[in-house]
Amino acid sequence: MKLAAAVILYKPEEIGMDTVKTNIQSYASYSDIIYVVDNSPEETMSNREIASTIEKCVYIYNGNKGGIAGAQNKACQQAIKDGYEWLMTMDQDAIFEAESPSYLLNKTKVYIDFGNHPGMDRIPREARMQGCVVITGKIEAANYFEDVPIEEQFERKTKNIKPISELIKSVFLDYEYWDKKQSDYTTFIKGQRDRFSEDVRIIFW
């Protein structure tokens, strides 16, 4: 899953440039790209520097056209143009607390992802490591057991809603059973680092 993020700036100097940078850096590792949409009345070099000093950031000046909705639409349009299907929007004063995505997943019993799977996506694997029962569709890599080794009953086509809802209910009624059913997936994820190192060794040595 490719995830884009967007942060809307508006007179960031009022809360402090360093604070805004720290806030953005708190979720930078969870997104593939960050659109820094400047909604301030005037475009300034200091605002541009917020984006230029943080990896993955792309600066877009909007000049408060359409208010915050206009800025968010600008980010959505750019994300679609760049091929992203998911966009997380953030205010300039919003911050991810340490390990917050992992914390949320740890409090969740089911993770559902019917989006594209161009490869072994990070979020489903992280969800499983936090104890979530993972349910995916059959798009791209999710259709191959070698990439997403989940038993067949977990992979539902989105057009058939009834079995999906029944499966979710079943997970909540007997979480321990379904969690155990995906224990092999957990083992697979834990062994990825060693398998990668072995593949590199075979190729280059």
Backbone as a chain_set.jsonl record, in Angstrom:
{"seq": "MKLAAAVILYKPEEIGMDTVKTNIQSYASYSDIIYVVDNSPEETMSNREIASTIEKCVYIYNGNKGGIAGAQNKACQQAIKDGYEWLMTMDQDAIFEAESPSYLLNKTKVYIDFGNHPGMDRIPREARMQGCVVITGKIEAANYFEDVPIEEQFERKTKNIKPISELIKSVFLDYEYWDKKQSDYTTFIKGQRDRFSEDVRIIFW", "coords": {"N": [[0.832, -1.187, 0.0], [0.737, 2.061, -1.048], [1.282, 5.027, 0.577], [0.423, 8.369, 0.829], [1.025, 11.524, 2.394], [-0.307, 14.612, 3.621], [0.339, 17.849, 4.715], [-1.03, 20.774, 5.95], [-0.023, 24.029, 5.77], [-0.278, 27.099, 7.555], [0.603, 30.193, 8.134], [2.938, 29.219, 9.654], [4.944, 30.193, 11.279], [3.788, 31.197, 13.53], [3.434, 29.157, 15.387], [5.928, 28.226, 15.462], [8.692, 27.391, 13.523], [10.486, 25.242, 13.926], [8.955, 23.57, 15.529], [6.904, 22.815, 13.769], [8.412, 21.391, 11.872], [9.337, 19.267, 13.465], [6.886, 18.044, 14.035], [6.096, 17.147, 11.474], [8.18, 15.374, 10.889], [7.578, 13.366, 12.669], [5.746, 11.653, 11.512], [6.832, 11.05, 9.106], [8.194, 8.675, 8.445], [6.19, 6.882, 8.056], [4.94, 7.327, 5.69], [5.065, 7.493, 2.085], [5.461, 9.766, 0.637], [5.302, 13.279, 1.282], [3.125, 15.883, 0.998], [3.571, 19.196, 1.314], [1.479, 21.599, 1.779], [1.17, 24.887, 1.333], [-0.798, 27.206, 2.775], [-0.664, 29.794, 3.472], [-1.131, 33.396, 3.362], [0.936, 34.694, 2.006], [3.709, 33.642, 0.072], [6.705, 32.371, 1.32], [10.291, 32.112, 1.765], [11.089, 30.834, 4.096], [8.952, 29.176, 4.669], [9.09, 27.451, 2.482], [11.475, 26.23, 3.087], [10.805, 24.486, 5.105], [9.822, 22.248, 3.827], [12.001, 21.605, 2.197], [13.994, 20.779, 3.922], [13.273, 18.343, 4.918], [13.21, 14.956, 4.224], [11.433, 13.395, 1.559], [9.48, 15.32, 1.274], [7.32, 17.477, -0.597], [6.84, 20.637, -1.837], [4.001, 22.704, -2.105], [2.39, 25.558, -3.162], [-0.54, 27.172, -2.172], [-1.857, 29.427, -1.337], [-4.132, 29.951, 0.248], [-6.397, 29.511, -1.288], [-9.667, 28.689, -1.526], [-9.71, 27.985, 1.109], [-9.067, 25.67, 3.84], [-10.132, 23.36, 2.767], [-9.664, 23.741, 0.064], [-6.892, 23.533, 0.019], [-6.539, 20.891, 0.859], [-7.811, 19.583, -1.252], [-6.069, 20.238, -3.296], [-3.831, 18.753, -2.525], [-4.933, 16.184, -2.724], [-5.445, 15.99, -5.483], [-2.825, 16.076, -6.473], [-1.788, 13.778, -5.315], [-3.305, 11.772, -6.545], [-2.505, 12.176, -9.177], [0.14, 11.393, -8.917], [-0.126, 8.718, -8.505], [-1.028, 7.641, -6.09], [-3.253, 5.964, -3.835], [-4.12, 6.307, -1.294], [-4.41, 8.849, 1.108], [-3.19, 10.615, 3.784], [-4.189, 13.208, 5.821], [-2.891, 16.007, 7.561], [-2.751, 18.469, 10.163], [-0.675, 21.387, 10.733], [0.033, 21.505, 13.384], [-0.259, 18.977, 14.332], [0.901, 15.892, 15.67], [2.519, 12.724, 15.591], [2.513, 10.614, 18.263], [5.11, 8.765, 19.935], [5.462, 5.621, 18.473], [2.739, 5.533, 17.806], [1.136, 4.54, 15.515], [1.687, 1.765, 15.709], [0.731, 1.36, 18.259], [-2.028, 1.792, 17.919], [-2.664, -0.287, 16.145], [-2.095, -2.396, 17.805], [-4.219, -2.333, 19.51], [-6.23, -3.254, 18.009], [-8.277, -5.756, 16.486], [-8.812, -6.7, 13.937], [-7.492, -6.272, 10.698], [-8.17, -4.857, 7.648], [-7.596, -4.903, 4.222], [-8.249, -4.066, 1.111], [-7.028, -2.891, -0.97], [-4.584, -2.09, -3.56], [-1.777, -4.283, -3.932], [1.254, -3.944, -4.55], [3.483, -5.31, -3.832], [5.089, -7.024, -1.076], [3.513, -5.513, 1.178], [4.084, -3.065, 3.756], [2.301, -2.26, 5.881], [0.181, -4.259, 6.253], [1.808, -6.356, 7.195], [2.927, -5.228, 9.49], [0.601, -4.867, 10.935], [-0.144, -7.513, 11.403], [1.979, -8.334, 13.029], [1.357, -6.917, 15.26], [-0.722, -8.295, 16.223], [-3.113, -8.308, 14.817], [-5.78, -9.852, 12.99], [-5.428, -10.462, 9.691], [-7.087, -9.463, 6.78], [-7.347, -9.679, 3.36], [-7.851, -8.621, -0.089], [-7.764, -9.946, -3.438], [-5.787, -8.767, -5.057], [-3.119, -8.083, -7.177], [-0.037, -8.639, -5.595], [-1.218, -9.736, -3.327], [-2.612, -11.875, -4.2], [-0.907, -13.943, -4.392], [0.447, -16.587, -2.719], [3.1, -16.766, -2.034], [3.893, -14.173, -1.57], [1.996, -12.986, 0.144], [1.301, -14.88, 2.533], [-1.391, -15.954, 3.437], [-4.057, -17.914, 4.595], [-6.64, -19.244, 2.456], [-9.289, -18.582, 3.264], [-9.155, -16.075, 4.333], [-8.923, -14.297, 2.298], [-10.909, -12.304, 0.581], [-13.081, -11.377, -2.077], [-14.029, -8.085, -2.855], [-16.591, -7.607, -3.855], [-18.368, -9.375, -2.791], [-19.953, -9.028, -0.053], [-21.179, -10.238, 2.196], [-19.823, -12.701, 3.18], [-17.518, -11.465, 4.116], [-18.363, -9.776, 6.227], [-19.378, -11.756, 7.893], [-17.052, -13.146, 8.508], [-15.61, -11.196, 9.923], [-17.26, -10.855, 12.171], [-16.973, -13.401, 13.224], [-14.27, -13.378, 13.947], [-14.284, -11.527, 16.061], [-15.867, -12.89, 17.862], [-14.422, -15.18, 18.419], [-11.542, -14.618, 18.814], [-9.055, -15.735, 19.592], [-8.934, -18.195, 18.258], [-8.847, -17.458, 15.509], [-6.581, -15.861, 15.498], [-4.605, -17.731, 16.057], [-4.789, -19.187, 13.718], [-3.414, -17.625, 11.945], [-0.819, -17.813, 12.703], [1.296, -18.913, 11.279], [1.742, -16.98, 9.363], [2.747, -14.943, 10.932], [5.177, -16.124, 11.731], [6.395, -16.284, 9.229], [6.791, -13.551, 8.639], [8.561, -12.799, 10.661], [10.79, -14.184, 9.849], [11.705, -12.909, 7.601], [13.898, -11.107, 7.451], [16.176, -12.738, 7.792], [15.87, -14.406, 5.546], [16.136, -12.569, 3.49], [18.808, -11.749, 3.829], [20.066, -14.166, 3.27], [19.344, -14.526, 0.591], [20.693, -12.381, -0.601], [23.294, -13.15, -0.047], [23.5, -15.489, -1.599], [23.239, -14.457, -4.192], [25.384, -12.619, -4.502], [27.693, -13.751, -3.45]], "CA": [[0.0, 0.0, 0.0], [1.484, 3.318, -1.115], [0.583, 6.021, 1.382], [0.877, 9.75, 0.771], [0.554, 12.368, 3.487], [-0.363, 16.035, 3.303], [0.246, 18.739, 5.867], [-1.464, 22.097, 5.514], [0.612, 25.128, 6.507], [-0.907, 28.424, 7.572], [1.402, 31.036, 9.029], [3.59, 28.298, 10.592], [5.821, 30.915, 12.209], [3.052, 31.5, 14.759], [3.664, 28.083, 16.364], [7.364, 27.956, 15.439], [9.128, 26.564, 12.398], [11.081, 23.999, 14.426], [7.85, 22.729, 16.001], [6.247, 22.254, 12.589], [9.314, 20.378, 11.311], [9.297, 18.11, 14.365], [5.594, 17.386, 13.835], [6.125, 16.446, 10.187], [9.128, 14.258, 10.994], [7.017, 12.308, 13.503], [5.016, 10.684, 10.693], [7.508, 10.921, 7.806], [8.589, 7.291, 8.162], [4.999, 6.074, 7.777], [4.389, 7.701, 4.389], [6.024, 7.435, 0.987], [5.684, 11.146, 0.199], [4.536, 14.244, 2.081], [2.831, 17.132, 0.308], [3.505, 20.337, 2.227], [0.645, 22.567, 1.067], [1.269, 26.174, 2.031], [-2.036, 27.966, 2.634], [-0.423, 31.136, 4.002], [-1.465, 34.448, 2.39], [2.117, 35.035, 1.208], [4.709, 32.591, -0.051], [7.986, 32.811, 1.887], [11.388, 31.153, 1.696], [11.126, 30.044, 5.33], [7.95, 28.123, 4.529], [9.645, 26.496, 1.528], [12.562, 25.5, 3.747], [10.224, 23.399, 5.907], [9.768, 21.074, 2.951], [13.316, 21.273, 1.63], [14.88, 20.197, 4.939], [12.751, 17.042, 5.347], [13.155, 14.002, 3.122], [10.126, 12.966, 1.042], [8.526, 16.421, 1.209], [7.123, 18.231, -1.826], [6.199, 21.903, -1.479], [2.948, 23.197, -3.005], [1.806, 26.805, -2.641], [-1.966, 27.292, -2.506], [-2.287, 30.803, -1.074], [-5.442, 29.973, 0.907], [-7.493, 29.452, -2.262], [-10.643, 27.682, -1.111], [-9.543, 27.636, 2.514], [-8.381, 24.401, 4.119], [-10.651, 22.374, 1.818], [-8.942, 23.946, -1.184], [-5.539, 22.997, 0.194], [-6.642, 19.43, 0.879], [-8.123, 19.154, -2.617], [-4.821, 20.364, -4.063], [-3.015, 17.586, -2.175], [-5.594, 15.0, -3.29], [-5.212, 16.002, -6.923], [-1.428, 15.735, -6.731], [-1.6, 12.378, -4.927], [-3.894, 10.961, -7.618], [-1.608, 12.324, -10.322], [1.373, 10.651, -8.639], [-0.421, 7.295, -8.42], [-1.35, 7.184, -4.734], [-4.671, 5.711, -3.59], [-4.418, 6.662, 0.096], [-3.825, 10.127, 1.52], [-3.397, 10.993, 5.184], [-4.085, 14.662, 5.936], [-2.465, 16.434, 8.886], [-2.577, 19.902, 10.434], [0.72, 21.685, 11.043], [0.29, 21.32, 14.813], [-0.52, 17.578, 14.689], [2.116, 15.098, 15.82], [2.384, 11.319, 15.966], [3.248, 10.235, 19.458], [6.009, 7.644, 19.689], [4.853, 4.323, 18.226], [1.28, 5.623, 17.778], [0.499, 3.581, 14.606], [1.803, 0.436, 16.293], [-0.156, 1.318, 19.425], [-3.395, 1.641, 17.432], [-2.809, -1.632, 15.62], [-2.057, -3.306, 18.946], [-5.534, -2.297, 20.14], [-7.18, -3.651, 16.973], [-8.317, -7.199, 16.281], [-8.916, -7.013, 12.512], [-6.971, -5.308, 9.735], [-8.741, -5.165, 6.342], [-6.928, -4.141, 3.163], [-8.663, -4.514, -0.212], [-6.362, -2.043, -1.944], [-3.547, -2.708, -4.38], [-0.61, -4.834, -3.24], [2.33, -4.064, -5.54], [4.515, -6.183, -3.276], [4.801, -7.351, 0.322], [3.313, -4.203, 1.791], [4.54, -2.959, 5.14], [1.258, -2.096, 6.889], [-0.407, -5.55, 6.648], [2.763, -7.131, 7.993], [3.016, -4.606, 10.817], [-0.663, -5.16, 11.611], [-0.095, -8.896, 11.891], [2.931, -8.403, 14.137], [0.705, -6.323, 16.431], [-1.794, -9.181, 16.665], [-4.335, -8.196, 14.026], [-6.112, -10.855, 11.988], [-5.342, -9.718, 8.439], [-7.98, -9.861, 5.701], [-7.008, -8.95, 2.146], [-8.495, -9.026, -1.326], [-6.898, -10.77, -4.287], [-5.243, -7.854, -6.047], [-1.666, -8.071, -7.332], [0.749, -9.566, -4.776], [-2.07, -10.41, -2.343], [-3.15, -13.082, -4.834], [0.148, -14.944, -4.429], [0.77, -17.076, -1.375], [4.519, -16.526, -1.764], [4.053, -12.794, -1.109], [1.099, -12.782, 1.29], [0.934, -16.257, 2.882], [-2.583, -16.027, 4.28], [-4.936, -18.985, 4.148], [-7.633, -18.802, 1.484], [-10.52, -18.017, 3.816], [-8.944, -14.68, 4.707], [-8.85, -13.463, 1.12], [-12.261, -12.155, 0.065], [-13.294, -10.378, -3.116], [-14.809, -7.012, -2.252], [-17.963, -7.573, -4.353], [-19.189, -10.264, -1.975], [-19.817, -8.426, 1.277], [-21.697, -11.075, 3.276], [-18.802, -13.528, 3.852], [-16.564, -10.594, 4.807], [-18.963, -9.381, 7.505], [-19.464, -12.954, 8.733], [-15.705, -13.441, 8.989], [-15.271, -10.195, 10.941], [-18.013, -11.224, 13.371], [-16.366, -14.612, 13.769], [-13.009, -12.992, 14.589], [-14.577, -10.89, 17.346], [-16.449, -13.877, 18.762], [-13.399, -16.162, 18.803], [-10.293, -14.035, 18.335], [-7.931, -16.636, 19.837], [-8.918, -19.202, 17.2], [-8.401, -16.868, 14.254], [-5.209, -15.418, 15.697], [-3.772, -18.93, 15.915], [-4.825, -19.582, 12.311], [-2.433, -16.825, 11.207], [0.49, -17.901, 13.362], [2.315, -19.164, 10.253], [2.022, -15.68, 8.741], [3.628, -14.259, 11.882], [6.492, -16.759, 11.607], [6.91, -15.874, 7.924], [7.243, -12.158, 8.744], [9.74, -12.78, 11.528], [11.931, -14.77, 9.163], [12.022, -12.204, 6.363], [15.24, -10.515, 7.491], [17.157, -13.791, 7.546], [15.735, -14.867, 4.164], [16.706, -11.536, 2.631], [20.261, -11.833, 3.949], [20.496, -15.375, 2.573], [19.191, -14.276, -0.851], [21.791, -11.511, -0.998], [24.526, -13.951, -0.004], [23.481, -16.407, -2.739], [23.397, -13.704, -5.423], [26.643, -11.869, -4.623], [28.865, -14.473, -2.948]], "C": [[0.871, 1.242, 0.0], [0.678, 4.403, -0.414], [1.23, 7.389, 1.225], [0.316, 10.498, 1.978], [0.55, 13.816, 3.018], [-0.476, 16.832, 4.596], [-0.053, 20.139, 5.344], [-0.801, 23.151, 6.397], [-0.251, 26.377, 6.441], [-0.198, 29.266, 8.62], [2.118, 30.179, 10.076], [4.503, 28.988, 11.601], [5.116, 31.21, 13.535], [3.201, 30.399, 15.813], [5.131, 27.673, 16.397], [7.749, 26.986, 14.34], [9.699, 25.221, 12.86], [10.003, 23.032, 14.917], [7.15, 22.051, 14.835], [7.107, 21.16, 11.967], [9.298, 19.101, 12.152], [8.002, 17.325, 14.18], [5.588, 16.558, 12.549], [7.031, 15.224, 10.255], [8.559, 13.093, 11.794], [6.241, 11.273, 12.697], [5.654, 10.476, 9.322], [7.824, 9.474, 7.459], [7.406, 6.395, 7.81], [4.381, 6.381, 6.42], [5.49, 7.671, 3.329], [6.375, 8.821, 0.464], [4.829, 12.055, 1.066], [4.364, 15.524, 1.262], [2.669, 18.239, 1.354], [2.772, 21.451, 1.485], [0.591, 23.854, 1.881], [0.032, 27.01, 1.741], [-1.892, 29.386, 3.173], [-0.736, 32.192, 2.939], [-0.299, 34.815, 1.479], [3.106, 33.879, 1.217], [6.054, 33.118, 0.436], [9.035, 31.712, 1.749], [11.418, 30.265, 2.934], [10.101, 28.91, 5.286], [8.442, 27.038, 3.569], [10.717, 25.624, 2.188], [12.043, 24.367, 4.631], [10.208, 22.118, 5.091], [11.15, 20.642, 2.494], [14.248, 20.596, 2.629], [14.423, 18.831, 5.425], [12.625, 16.134, 4.135], [11.716, 13.617, 2.813], [9.142, 14.119, 0.84], [8.523, 17.108, -0.163], [6.324, 19.48, -1.475], [5.185, 22.317, -2.551], [2.375, 24.472, -2.403], [0.366, 26.933, -3.124], [-2.518, 28.679, -2.229], [-3.685, 30.942, -0.513], [-6.607, 30.019, -0.078], [-8.445, 28.316, -1.88], [-10.513, 27.258, 0.325], [-8.831, 26.307, 2.691], [-8.86, 23.31, 3.162], [-9.936, 22.492, 0.472], [-7.538, 23.373, -1.125], [-5.556, 21.472, 0.19], [-6.956, 18.879, -0.511], [-6.877, 19.2, -3.502], [-3.918, 19.152, -3.8], [-3.606, 16.31, -2.766], [-5.327, 14.887, -4.788], [-3.79, 15.581, -7.265], [-1.164, 14.268, -6.407], [-2.141, 11.444, -6.006], [-2.992, 10.993, -8.847], [-0.349, 11.492, -10.153], [1.138, 9.16, -8.417], [-0.716, 6.755, -7.041], [-2.86, 7.003, -4.588], [-5.091, 6.131, -2.19], [-3.684, 7.958, 0.445], [-4.201, 10.415, 2.964], [-3.195, 12.496, 5.308], [-3.801, 15.052, 7.384], [-2.465, 17.954, 8.976], [-1.128, 20.142, 10.832], [1.051, 21.496, 12.522], [0.027, 19.885, 15.286], [0.787, 16.798, 14.712], [1.745, 13.662, 16.138], [3.181, 11.109, 17.244], [4.089, 9.007, 19.137], [5.232, 6.342, 19.579], [3.33, 4.378, 18.123], [0.626, 4.687, 16.764], [0.54, 2.155, 15.15], [0.867, 0.281, 17.484], [-1.598, 1.085, 18.985], [-3.636, 0.233, 16.902], [-2.845, -2.659, 16.742], [-3.403, -3.394, 19.651], [-6.632, -2.776, 19.192], [-7.126, -5.157, 16.773], [-8.32, -7.581, 14.805], [-8.3, -5.888, 11.694], [-7.451, -5.743, 8.354], [-8.077, -4.279, 5.296], [-7.315, -4.734, 1.808], [-8.054, -3.649, -1.313], [-5.34, -2.818, -2.76], [-2.381, -3.191, -3.52], [0.511, -5.008, -4.265], [3.471, -4.96, -5.084], [4.124, -6.548, -1.861], [4.71, -6.06, 1.13], [3.618, -4.214, 3.286], [3.391, -2.999, 6.154], [0.559, -3.416, 7.228], [0.523, -6.391, 7.521], [2.886, -6.558, 9.409], [1.75, -4.883, 11.614], [-0.651, -6.57, 12.189], [0.853, -9.02, 13.077], [2.365, -7.781, 15.41], [-0.51, -7.135, 16.878], [-3.086, -9.09, 15.892], [-4.525, -9.436, 13.148], [-6.245, -10.1, 10.665], [-6.278, -10.319, 7.392], [-7.629, -9.023, 4.479], [-7.904, -9.381, 0.995], [-7.536, -9.89, -2.121], [-6.33, -9.918, -5.417], [-3.723, -7.908, -6.005], [-0.992, -9.068, -6.388], [-0.093, -10.316, -3.75], [-2.658, -11.706, -2.88], [-2.129, -14.217, -4.862], [0.579, -15.319, -3.019], [2.218, -16.811, -1.01], [4.761, -15.119, -1.222], [3.212, -12.492, 0.131], [0.557, -14.149, 1.7], [-0.202, -16.34, 3.898], [-3.473, -17.128, 3.733], [-6.095, -18.432, 3.338], [-8.841, -18.102, 2.113], [-10.37, -16.561, 4.25], [-8.978, -13.748, 3.503], [-10.206, -13.408, 0.433], [-12.308, -11.109, -1.034], [-14.301, -9.352, -2.598], [-16.253, -6.984, -2.715], [-18.906, -8.411, -3.502], [-19.046, -9.866, -0.514], [-20.191, -9.386, 2.396], [-20.632, -11.941, 3.94], [-17.759, -12.701, 4.59], [-17.102, -10.219, 6.185], [-19.077, -10.575, 8.444], [-18.105, -13.312, 9.32], [-15.304, -12.476, 10.097], [-15.977, -10.515, 12.252], [-17.385, -12.438, 14.049], [-15.065, -14.306, 14.5], [-13.266, -12.397, 15.962], [-15.149, -11.886, 18.354], [-15.417, -14.879, 19.255], [-12.047, -15.714, 18.261], [-9.119, -15.012, 18.481], [-7.806, -17.679, 18.725], [-8.34, -18.625, 15.916], [-6.969, -16.344, 14.348], [-4.245, -16.594, 15.515], [-3.707, -19.377, 14.454], [-3.796, -18.817, 11.479], [-1.052, -16.853, 11.849], [1.608, -18.168, 12.35], [2.706, -17.869, 9.539], [2.97, -14.877, 9.627], [5.05, -14.804, 11.785], [7.167, -16.344, 10.303], [7.5, -14.464, 7.989], [8.527, -12.077, 9.572], [10.982, -13.297, 10.813], [12.375, -14.022, 7.922], [13.441, -11.629, 6.344], [16.301, -11.57, 7.168], [17.086, -14.288, 6.106], [16.326, -13.85, 3.189], [18.234, -11.604, 2.646], [20.789, -13.048, 3.192], [20.401, -15.193, 1.056], [20.332, -13.407, -1.374], [23.093, -12.298, -1.04], [24.62, -14.859, -1.221], [23.784, -15.671, -4.049], [24.817, -13.155, -5.585], [27.869, -12.628, -4.116], [28.846, -15.927, -3.382]], "O": [[1.65, 1.462, 0.927], [-0.47, 4.663, -0.772], [2.427, 7.553, 1.457], [-0.736, 10.143, 2.511], [1.31, 14.195, 2.126], [-1.292, 16.518, 5.462], [0.593, 20.621, 4.413], [-0.991, 23.167, 7.613], [-0.869, 26.676, 5.419], [-0.375, 29.078, 9.823], [1.922, 30.392, 11.273], [4.801, 28.43, 12.657], [5.773, 31.446, 14.548], [3.105, 30.677, 17.008], [5.541, 26.877, 17.242], [7.196, 25.891, 14.24], [9.424, 24.185, 12.255], [10.123, 21.819, 14.742], [6.838, 20.862, 14.894], [6.589, 20.114, 11.576], [9.249, 17.994, 11.615], [8.011, 16.094, 14.167], [5.133, 15.414, 12.537], [6.688, 14.161, 9.737], [8.998, 11.955, 11.625], [6.088, 10.135, 13.141], [5.08, 9.799, 8.469], [7.73, 9.086, 6.294], [7.591, 5.28, 7.322], [3.392, 5.754, 6.04], [6.676, 7.803, 3.633], [7.457, 9.029, -0.086], [3.761, 11.658, 1.532], [5.344, 16.165, 0.882], [1.746, 18.212, 2.169], [3.361, 22.158, 0.667], [0.033, 23.892, 2.978], [-0.172, 27.469, 0.617], [-2.883, 30.101, 3.315], [-0.621, 31.917, 1.745], [-0.501, 35.199, 0.326], [3.312, 33.225, 2.24], [6.494, 34.188, 0.014], [8.704, 30.532, 1.632], [11.735, 29.079, 2.841], [10.348, 27.82, 5.8], [8.236, 25.849, 3.812], [10.846, 24.438, 1.883], [12.759, 23.397, 4.88], [10.536, 21.043, 5.591], [11.437, 19.447, 2.412], [15.192, 19.913, 2.229], [15.095, 18.213, 6.251], [12.005, 16.501, 3.137], [10.883, 13.528, 3.714], [8.065, 13.906, 0.282], [9.564, 17.292, -0.793], [5.251, 19.387, -0.879], [5.477, 22.282, -3.746], [1.922, 24.468, -1.258], [0.082, 26.821, -4.317], [-3.528, 29.075, -2.81], [-4.359, 31.941, -0.766], [-7.684, 30.511, 0.257], [-8.077, 27.142, -1.908], [-11.131, 26.277, 0.739], [-8.088, 25.866, 1.814], [-8.083, 22.432, 2.787], [-9.638, 21.49, -0.177], [-7.05, 22.797, -2.098], [-4.689, 20.838, -0.412], [-6.434, 17.835, -0.903], [-6.659, 18.326, -4.341], [-3.321, 18.597, -4.722], [-2.871, 15.452, -3.255], [-5.018, 13.807, -5.291], [-3.563, 14.83, -8.214], [-0.419, 13.591, -7.115], [-1.508, 10.443, -6.341], [-2.748, 9.965, -9.477], [0.175, 10.947, -11.125], [2.085, 8.414, -8.169], [-0.664, 5.543, -6.826], [-3.646, 7.775, -5.136], [-6.282, 6.294, -1.921], [-2.509, 8.138, 0.123], [-5.38, 10.453, 3.318], [-2.138, 13.008, 4.939], [-4.39, 14.502, 8.314], [-2.21, 18.644, 7.989], [-0.429, 19.208, 11.225], [2.219, 21.343, 12.878], [0.081, 19.602, 16.483], [1.669, 17.016, 13.881], [0.782, 13.405, 16.86], [4.378, 11.393, 17.296], [3.81, 8.292, 18.175], [4.448, 5.994, 20.463], [2.678, 3.356, 18.334], [-0.381, 4.068, 17.109], [-0.446, 1.423, 15.066], [0.284, -0.782, 17.698], [-2.313, 0.285, 19.588], [-4.675, -0.371, 17.169], [-3.54, -3.67, 16.645], [-3.704, -4.391, 20.308], [-7.816, -2.715, 19.523], [-6.061, -5.765, 16.878], [-7.877, -8.674, 14.453], [-8.544, -4.709, 11.951], [-7.177, -6.865, 7.928], [-8.002, -3.061, 5.456], [-6.784, -5.767, 1.4], [-8.514, -3.675, -2.454], [-5.243, -4.042, -2.663], [-2.047, -2.577, -2.507], [0.698, -6.105, -4.792], [4.332, -5.324, -5.884], [2.963, -6.405, -1.478], [5.699, -5.585, 1.687], [3.438, -5.217, 3.976], [3.487, -3.687, 7.17], [0.354, -3.683, 8.412], [0.082, -7.05, 8.463], [2.942, -7.298, 10.391], [1.809, -5.108, 12.823], [-1.091, -6.795, 13.316], [0.557, -9.739, 14.032], [2.832, -8.077, 16.51], [-1.237, -6.733, 17.786], [-4.07, -9.728, 16.265], [-3.559, -9.997, 12.63], [-7.079, -9.203, 10.539], [-6.264, -11.525, 7.149], [-7.613, -7.795, 4.552], [-8.622, -10.376, 1.089], [-6.616, -10.491, -1.568], [-6.385, -10.3, -6.586], [-3.114, -7.794, -4.941], [-1.356, -10.244, -6.39], [0.273, -11.418, -3.342], [-3.145, -12.538, -2.115], [-2.44, -15.324, -5.303], [1.016, -14.474, -2.237], [2.548, -16.648, 0.165], [5.728, -14.895, -0.494], [3.673, -11.82, 1.053], [-0.526, -14.54, 1.265], [-0.009, -16.735, 5.048], [-3.623, -17.254, 2.518], [-6.487, -17.279, 3.515], [-9.356, -17.134, 1.553], [-11.369, -15.889, 4.507], [-9.055, -12.531, 3.669], [-10.608, -14.367, -0.227], [-11.652, -10.072, -0.939], [-15.302, -9.712, -1.979], [-17.088, -6.39, -2.033], [-20.114, -8.176, -3.498], [-18.129, -10.313, 0.175], [-19.568, -9.349, 3.457], [-20.534, -11.928, 5.167], [-17.177, -13.164, 5.571], [-16.394, -10.327, 7.186], [-18.896, -10.434, 9.653], [-18.006, -13.728, 10.474], [-14.722, -12.89, 11.1], [-15.368, -10.455, 13.32], [-17.278, -12.501, 15.273], [-14.78, -14.894, 15.543], [-12.561, -12.712, 16.921], [-14.94, -11.744, 19.558], [-15.516, -15.376, 20.378], [-11.48, -16.345, 17.369], [-8.28, -15.104, 17.586], [-6.697, -18.006, 18.3], [-7.453, -19.221, 15.304], [-6.229, -16.387, 13.365], [-3.194, -16.453, 14.89], [-2.681, -19.89, 14.006], [-3.357, -19.297, 10.434], [-0.212, -16.001, 11.559], [2.735, -17.709, 12.534], [3.862, -17.687, 9.157], [3.882, -14.213, 9.134], [6.014, -14.039, 11.76], [8.37, -16.083, 10.277], [8.581, -14.214, 7.456], [9.463, -11.364, 9.21], [12.1, -12.893, 11.135], [13.318, -14.442, 7.252], [14.108, -11.669, 5.31], [17.208, -11.327, 6.373], [18.121, -14.564, 5.499], [16.94, -14.221, 2.188], [18.874, -11.525, 1.597], [21.835, -12.974, 2.547], [21.275, -15.65, 0.32], [20.873, -13.659, -2.451], [23.899, -12.133, -1.956], [25.69, -14.992, -1.815], [24.495, -16.191, -4.909], [25.387, -13.216, -6.674], [28.992, -12.177, -4.34], [29.758, -16.683, -3.049]]}, "num_chains": 1, "name": "protein.A"}
